[in-house]
Coordinates of C-alpha atoms in Angstrom, one line a residue:
Chain A
M465 CA 88.9 324.0 336.4
S466 CA 86.5 326.0 334.4
Q467 CA 82.7 325.7 334.9
P468 CA 81.2 322.7 333.1
S469 CA 78.9 323.8 330.3
I470 CA 76.5 322.6 327.6
A471 CA 75.0 324.0 324.5
F472 CA 71.2 323.7 324.2
W473 CA 70.2 323.6 320.5
Y474 CA 66.5 324.3 319.9
D475 CA 64.0 325.3 317.4
F476 CA 61.2 327.5 318.6
A477 CA 58.7 325.3 316.7
S478 CA 59.7 322.1 318.4
N479 CA 57.4 320.7 321.0
Y480 CA 60.1 318.7 322.8
S481 CA 62.2 321.8 322.8
W482 CA 59.5 323.5 324.8
L483 CA 59.8 320.8 327.5
A484 CA 63.5 321.1 327.5
A485 CA 63.4 324.9 327.8
R486 CA 61.1 324.6 330.7
R487 CA 63.4 322.2 332.5
I488 CA 67.0 323.1 331.7
A489 CA 67.6 326.2 333.8
A490 CA 66.7 324.6 337.1
L491 CA 68.5 321.3 336.3
A492 CA 71.6 322.9 335.1
A493 CA 71.8 325.5 337.9
A494 CA 71.4 322.7 340.5
R495 CA 74.5 321.0 338.9
G496 CA 76.5 324.1 338.4
V497 CA 76.5 323.6 334.6
A498 CA 76.4 326.7 332.4
V499 CA 74.0 326.6 329.4
A500 CA 74.5 328.3 326.0
W501 CA 71.1 328.7 324.3
E502 CA 71.5 328.1 320.6
P503 CA 68.4 328.7 318.5
F504 CA 68.4 327.2 315.0
L505 CA 66.1 326.1 312.3
L506 CA 65.2 322.5 311.8
G507 CA 63.4 323.2 308.5
P508 CA 66.5 323.1 306.3
I509 CA 67.7 319.9 308.1
F510 CA 64.4 318.2 307.6
A511 CA 64.4 319.3 304.0
S512 CA 67.8 317.6 303.4
Q513 CA 66.2 314.4 304.7
G514 CA 63.3 314.8 302.3
W515 CA 60.8 316.1 304.8
D516 CA 58.8 319.2 304.1
T517 CA 57.2 319.4 307.6
S518 CA 57.6 317.9 311.1
P519 CA 58.1 314.1 311.2
F520 CA 55.2 314.1 313.6
N521 CA 53.0 315.2 310.7
I522 CA 54.6 312.9 308.2
Y523 CA 54.2 309.8 310.4
P524 CA 50.8 310.2 312.0
A525 CA 51.1 307.2 314.5
K526 CA 54.5 308.6 315.7
G527 CA 53.0 312.1 315.9
A528 CA 50.0 311.0 317.9
H529 CA 52.3 309.2 320.3
A530 CA 54.5 312.2 320.6
W531 CA 51.7 314.5 321.5
R532 CA 50.4 312.1 324.1
D533 CA 53.9 311.5 325.5
I534 CA 54.3 315.3 325.8
E535 CA 50.9 315.6 327.4
R536 CA 52.0 313.0 330.0
Q537 CA 55.2 314.7 330.7
A538 CA 53.6 318.2 330.9
A539 CA 51.1 316.7 333.4
A540 CA 54.0 315.3 335.5
L541 CA 55.7 318.8 335.4
G542 CA 52.5 320.6 336.2
L543 CA 52.6 322.5 332.8
P544 CA 49.5 323.3 330.7
L545 CA 49.7 322.2 327.1
V546 CA 47.9 324.1 324.4
R547 CA 48.8 322.7 321.0
P548 CA 49.7 325.6 318.6
A549 CA 47.8 325.6 315.2
P550 CA 49.3 325.1 312.8
F551 CA 52.0 322.8 314.0
P552 CA 54.8 323.3 313.5
Q553 CA 54.7 327.1 313.6
N554 CA 57.0 329.0 311.4
S555 CA 59.9 329.8 313.6
L556 CA 62.1 331.9 311.3
L557 CA 61.2 335.3 312.9
A558 CA 61.3 333.9 316.3
A559 CA 64.8 332.4 315.8
R560 CA 66.1 335.8 314.5
V561 CA 64.6 337.6 317.4
G562 CA 66.1 335.0 319.8
L563 CA 69.5 335.8 318.3
A564 CA 68.9 339.6 318.2
V565 CA 68.1 339.7 321.8
G566 CA 71.6 338.7 322.7
P567 CA 73.1 335.8 324.8
A568 CA 72.2 337.4 328.2
G569 CA 68.5 337.9 327.4
R570 CA 68.2 334.8 325.3
P571 CA 67.2 332.2 328.0
A572 CA 64.4 334.3 329.5
F573 CA 63.1 335.4 326.1
S574 CA 63.2 331.9 324.7
E575 CA 61.4 330.3 327.6
A576 CA 58.8 333.1 327.6
L577 CA 58.2 332.6 324.0
F578 CA 57.9 328.9 324.3
R579 CA 55.3 329.4 327.0
E580 CA 53.2 331.6 324.7
E581 CA 53.4 329.0 322.0
F582 CA 52.8 325.7 323.9
E583 CA 51.0 326.9 327.1
R584 CA 48.7 329.4 325.5
G585 CA 48.6 328.4 321.8
R586 CA 49.8 331.7 320.5
S587 CA 51.5 332.3 317.1
I588 CA 55.2 332.8 317.3
S589 CA 55.3 334.1 313.7
D590 CA 53.2 337.0 314.8
T591 CA 55.3 340.2 315.4
A592 CA 52.8 341.4 318.0
V593 CA 53.3 338.3 320.1
L594 CA 57.1 338.7 319.8
A595 CA 56.9 342.4 320.7
E596 CA 54.8 341.7 323.7
V597 CA 57.2 339.0 325.1
L598 CA 60.1 341.3 324.5
A599 CA 58.4 344.3 326.2
G600 CA 57.3 342.0 329.1
L601 CA 61.0 341.3 329.8
G602 CA 62.0 344.9 329.6
H603 CA 63.5 345.0 326.2
D604 CA 63.0 347.8 323.6
A605 CA 60.8 345.7 321.4
G606 CA 61.0 347.9 318.4
A607 CA 64.8 348.0 318.6
V608 CA 65.1 344.2 318.9
L609 CA 62.7 343.6 316.1
A610 CA 64.6 346.0 313.9
A611 CA 67.8 344.2 314.7
A612 CA 66.1 340.8 314.0
A613 CA 65.5 342.0 310.4
S614 CA 69.1 343.2 309.9
E615 CA 71.6 341.4 307.6
L616 CA 73.8 340.8 310.6
V617 CA 71.1 338.7 312.4
K618 CA 70.1 337.0 309.2
T619 CA 73.7 336.0 308.6
A620 CA 74.0 334.9 312.2
L621 CA 71.1 332.6 311.8
R622 CA 72.5 331.1 308.6
Q623 CA 75.7 330.5 310.6
Q624 CA 73.8 328.7 313.3
G625 CA 72.5 326.4 310.6
E626 CA 76.0 325.7 309.3
R627 CA 77.2 325.1 312.9
A628 CA 74.2 322.7 313.4
K629 CA 75.1 320.8 310.3
R630 CA 78.7 320.5 311.2
L631 CA 77.6 319.0 314.6
G632 CA 75.5 316.5 312.7
L633 CA 72.3 317.7 314.4
F634 CA 69.1 316.1 313.0
G635 CA 66.5 317.1 315.6
A636 CA 65.7 319.2 318.5
P637 CA 66.3 319.7 321.4
T638 CA 69.9 318.6 321.2
F639 CA 72.5 319.1 323.9
V640 CA 76.2 319.3 323.1
T641 CA 78.9 319.1 325.8
A642 CA 82.1 321.1 325.6
D643 CA 84.0 318.1 324.5
G644 CA 81.6 317.5 321.6
E645 CA 79.3 314.7 322.9
V646 CA 75.8 315.0 321.3
F647 CA 72.7 314.1 323.2
W648 CA 69.5 314.3 321.2
G649 CA 66.1 314.6 322.9
N650 CA 64.6 316.2 326.0
D651 CA 64.9 312.9 327.7
R652 CA 68.6 313.0 327.4
L653 CA 69.0 316.3 329.2
E654 CA 70.1 314.7 332.5
A655 CA 72.6 312.5 330.8
A656 CA 74.1 315.4 328.9
L657 CA 74.4 317.4 332.2
A658 CA 76.0 314.4 333.9
W659 CA 78.5 314.1 331.1
A660 CA 79.3 317.8 331.3
M661 CA 80.1 317.4 334.9
D662 CA 81.8 314.0 335.0
G663 CA 82.8 313.2 331.4
P664 CA 82.3 309.7 330.1
L665 CA 81.9 306.6 332.1
P666 CA 85.0 304.4 332.4
G667 CA 85.5 302.3 329.2
L668 CA 83.5 304.7 327.1
A669 CA 85.9 306.2 324.5
R670 CA 85.3 309.7 323.2
Chain B
M945 CA 42.6 294.0 342.8
S946 CA 44.4 292.0 340.2
Q947 CA 48.2 292.4 339.6
P948 CA 49.2 295.3 337.5
S949 CA 50.6 294.3 334.1
I950 CA 52.1 295.6 330.9
A951 CA 52.7 294.2 327.5
F952 CA 56.3 294.5 326.2
W953 CA 56.3 294.6 322.4
Y954 CA 59.6 294.0 320.8
D955 CA 61.3 293.1 317.6
F956 CA 64.3 290.8 318.0
A957 CA 66.2 292.9 315.5
S958 CA 65.7 296.2 317.4
N959 CA 68.7 297.6 319.3
Y960 CA 66.6 299.6 321.8
S961 CA 64.5 296.4 322.4
W962 CA 67.7 294.8 323.5
L963 CA 68.2 297.4 326.2
A964 CA 64.5 297.1 327.3
A965 CA 64.8 293.3 327.4
R966 CA 67.8 293.6 329.6
R967 CA 66.1 295.9 332.0
I968 CA 62.4 295.1 332.2
A969 CA 62.4 291.9 334.4
A970 CA 64.1 293.4 337.4
L971 CA 62.3 296.8 337.2
A972 CA 58.9 295.1 336.8
A973 CA 59.5 292.7 339.5
A974 CA 60.6 295.4 341.9
R975 CA 57.2 297.1 341.3
G976 CA 55.2 293.9 341.3
V977 CA 54.1 294.4 337.7
A978 CA 53.5 291.4 335.5
V979 CA 55.0 291.5 331.9
A980 CA 53.6 289.8 328.8
W981 CA 56.4 289.5 326.3
E982 CA 55.0 290.2 322.8
P983 CA 57.4 289.6 319.9
F984 CA 56.4 291.1 316.6
L985 CA 57.9 292.2 313.3
L986 CA 58.7 295.9 312.6
G987 CA 59.4 295.2 309.0
P988 CA 55.7 295.3 307.7
I989 CA 55.1 298.4 309.8
F990 CA 58.2 300.2 308.5
A991 CA 57.2 299.1 305.0
S992 CA 53.8 300.7 305.4
Q993 CA 55.7 304.0 306.2
G994 CA 57.7 303.6 303.0
W995 CA 60.9 302.2 304.7
D996 CA 62.7 299.2 303.5
T997 CA 65.1 299.0 306.5
S998 CA 65.7 300.5 309.9
P999 CA 65.3 304.3 310.2
F1000 CA 68.8 304.2 311.7
N1001 CA 70.0 303.2 308.2
I1002 CA 67.8 305.5 306.2
Y1003 CA 68.8 308.6 308.3
P1004 CA 72.5 308.1 308.9
A1005 CA 72.9 311.1 311.4
K1006 CA 70.0 309.7 313.5
G1007 CA 71.4 306.3 313.2
A1008 CA 74.9 307.3 314.3
H1009 CA 73.4 309.1 317.3
A1010 CA 71.3 306.1 318.2
W1011 CA 74.3 303.8 318.3
R1012 CA 76.3 306.2 320.4
D1013 CA 73.3 306.7 322.7
I1014 CA 73.0 302.9 323.0
E1015 CA 76.8 302.6 323.7
R1016 CA 76.4 305.2 326.5
Q1017 CA 73.4 303.4 328.0
A1018 CA 75.1 300.0 327.8
A1019 CA 78.1 301.5 329.5
A1020 CA 75.9 302.8 332.3
L1021 CA 74.3 299.3 332.7
G1022 CA 77.6 297.5 332.5
L1023 CA 76.6 295.7 329.3
P1024 CA 79.0 294.9 326.4
L1025 CA 77.7 296.1 323.0
V1026 CA 78.7 294.2 319.9
R1027 CA 76.9 295.6 316.8
P1028 CA 75.4 292.7 314.7
A1029 CA 76.2 292.7 311.1
P1030 CA 74.1 293.2 309.1
F1031 CA 71.9 295.6 311.1
P1032 CA 69.0 295.1 311.4
Q1033 CA 69.2 291.2 311.5
N1034 CA 66.4 289.3 309.8
S1035 CA 64.2 288.5 312.8
L1036 CA 61.4 286.4 311.2
L1037 CA 62.7 283.0 312.4
A1038 CA 63.6 284.4 315.9
A1039 CA 60.0 285.9 316.2
R1040 CA 58.5 282.5 315.3
V1041 CA 60.8 280.7 317.8
G1042 CA 59.9 283.2 320.4
L1043 CA 56.2 282.5 319.9
A1044 CA 56.8 278.7 319.7
V1045 CA 58.7 278.6 322.9
G1046 CA 55.5 279.6 324.7
P1047 CA 54.7 282.3 327.2
A1048 CA 56.4 280.7 330.1
G1049 CA 59.7 280.3 328.4
R1050 CA 59.5 283.4 326.3
P1051 CA 61.1 286.0 328.6
A1052 CA 64.3 283.9 329.3
F1053 CA 64.6 282.8 325.7
S1054 CA 64.1 286.4 324.4
E1055 CA 66.6 287.9 326.7
A1056 CA 69.2 285.1 325.9
L1057 CA 68.8 285.6 322.2
F1058 CA 69.1 289.4 322.5
R1059 CA 72.3 288.8 324.4
E1060 CA 73.7 286.6 321.6
E1061 CA 72.8 289.3 319.1
F1062 CA 73.9 292.5 320.7
E1063 CA 76.5 291.3 323.3
R1064 CA 78.2 288.7 321.1
G1065 CA 77.3 289.9 317.6
R1066 CA 75.8 286.6 316.6
S1067 CA 73.3 286.0 313.8
I1068 CA 69.7 285.5 315.0
S1069 CA 68.6 284.2 311.6
D1070 CA 71.0 281.3 312.0
T1071 CA 69.1 278.2 313.1
A1072 CA 72.2 276.8 314.9
V1073 CA 72.3 280.0 317.2
L1074 CA 68.6 279.6 317.9
A1075 CA 69.1 275.9 318.7
E1076 CA 71.9 276.6 321.0
V1077 CA 70.0 279.3 322.9
L1078 CA 67.0 276.9 323.2
A1079 CA 69.1 274.0 324.4
G1080 CA 71.0 276.2 326.9
L1081 CA 67.6 276.9 328.5
G1082 CA 66.6 273.3 328.7
H1083 CA 64.3 273.3 325.7
D1084 CA 64.0 270.5 323.1
A1085 CA 65.5 272.6 320.4
G1086 CA 64.4 270.3 317.6
A1087 CA 60.8 270.3 318.8
V1088 CA 60.6 274.0 319.2
L1089 CA 62.2 274.8 315.9
A1090 CA 59.7 272.3 314.2
A1091 CA 56.9 274.1 316.0
A1092 CA 58.3 277.5 314.8
A1093 CA 57.9 276.3 311.2
S1094 CA 54.3 275.2 311.7
E1095 CA 51.3 276.9 310.2
L1096 CA 50.0 277.5 313.6
V1097 CA 53.0 279.6 314.7
K1098 CA 53.2 281.4 311.3
T1099 CA 49.6 282.4 311.7
A1100 CA 50.2 283.4 315.4
L1101 CA 53.0 285.7 314.2
R1102 CA 50.7 287.3 311.6
Q1103 CA 48.1 287.9 314.3
Q1104 CA 50.7 289.6 316.4
G1105 CA 51.3 291.9 313.5
E1106 CA 47.6 292.6 313.3
R1107 CA 47.4 293.2 317.0
A1108 CA 50.3 295.6 316.7
K1109 CA 48.7 297.5 313.9
R1110 CA 45.5 297.9 315.9
L1111 CA 47.4 299.2 318.8
G1112 CA 49.0 301.8 316.4
L1113 CA 52.5 300.6 317.1
F1114 CA 55.2 302.2 314.9
G1115 CA 58.4 301.2 316.6
A1116 CA 60.0 299.1 319.3
P1117 CA 60.2 298.6 322.1
T1118 CA 56.7 299.7 323.0
F1119 CA 54.9 299.2 326.3
V1120 CA 51.1 298.9 326.6
T1121 CA 49.3 299.0 329.9
A1122 CA 46.2 297.0 330.6
D1123 CA 44.0 300.1 330.1
G1124 CA 45.6 300.7 326.7
E1125 CA 48.1 303.5 327.3
V1126 CA 51.0 303.2 324.8
F1127 CA 54.6 304.1 325.7
W1128 CA 57.2 303.9 322.9
G1129 CA 60.9 303.6 323.6
N1130 CA 63.2 301.9 326.1
D1131 CA 63.4 305.3 327.9
R1132 CA 59.6 305.2 328.6
L1133 CA 59.7 301.8 330.5
E1134 CA 59.7 303.4 333.9
A1135 CA 56.8 305.7 332.9
A1136 CA 54.9 302.7 331.7
L1137 CA 55.4 300.8 334.8
A1138 CA 54.4 303.7 336.9
W1139 CA 51.2 304.0 334.9
A1140 CA 50.5 300.3 335.2
M1141 CA 50.8 300.7 339.0
D1142 CA 49.1 304.1 339.7
G1143 CA 47.1 305.0 336.5
P1144 CA 47.2 308.4 335.0
L1145 CA 48.2 311.5 336.9
P1146 CA 45.3 313.6 338.1
G1147 CA 44.0 315.8 335.2
L1148 CA 45.3 313.5 332.5
A1149 CA 42.3 311.9 330.7
R1150 CA 42.5 308.5 329.2

């Protein structure tokens, strides 16, 4: 039998994606589940729902609760939370760099960039921040940034958006199992990993 | 020290409130936490956000995921799920009856009515269904239904709405601790109970 796997769909601007990015590697490794890191942009999906920013901004009560909820979870995980301003950050360049860095380097790059954003409050649309993170991980920052600006990577990111749309994604983080089961939300990570390992519970049709 | 407690705010039409209603009694009892059952209406709160129905209807991708998510959780809990039609049900009469039945009878009545709605697909706006549930629990159904139509109970339900608004509630279920910490969502029940017992983690200011 091949190794169980899940796809981890995330937007670099998403606060709950930060929590998932900080949890997924250890949880998946403990269960022997492989993770494909899939950066995408929520913006076009939100726009198709009539939203021009995060729902946490559009619905202030919901947004206030979300930040408090994240604060509580960060405290439980021992993570510092520094809210980036503005929120959400523009994540277009980050997503392109996340693709340009390639699948092998993507997990470490993504987690490091999430940490700069949500643990230090730094701007992920700032090329200098991206270059610093890349260099810190041993990448040739100039080469990766150049690749991120290429038509190849721009097209790849558009294709990520089309894949996300076909999967019916409407938020992030979202976890998708190899058999196509979709789990939305950081709090569904454990359930997605369990499904990847064991499949559906008896009586639950695919 | 007094017994720890939480308030459980729910709308009878809410599908995730059903899951919470089916879980809360055992989880709270195991931890020695008292639960105040607080029925209210989401309708006016949704209306103030510009919604005229459930967000699960307004945002179809989100709604499809929610139902699948609930199906998965119901399977894990061993509960049958029968989606009521229409969804959401009109929960005005149910909320009034839930108040009229009084605090002592409210948990059992509420859980029983949720079961009729989400495990058998029955209409909670149907007086006959409400009467049957009441009678099954040993209540004088006629007397409770008459009380539910009284000005006293109508006023009490409006006051529930005002309390919910002051608490900043924007969805259901929501759990509120005695010190005012708000936890939205069935999946935050365990965290709310832990907070009620132990208070905030070190470093997490109220």
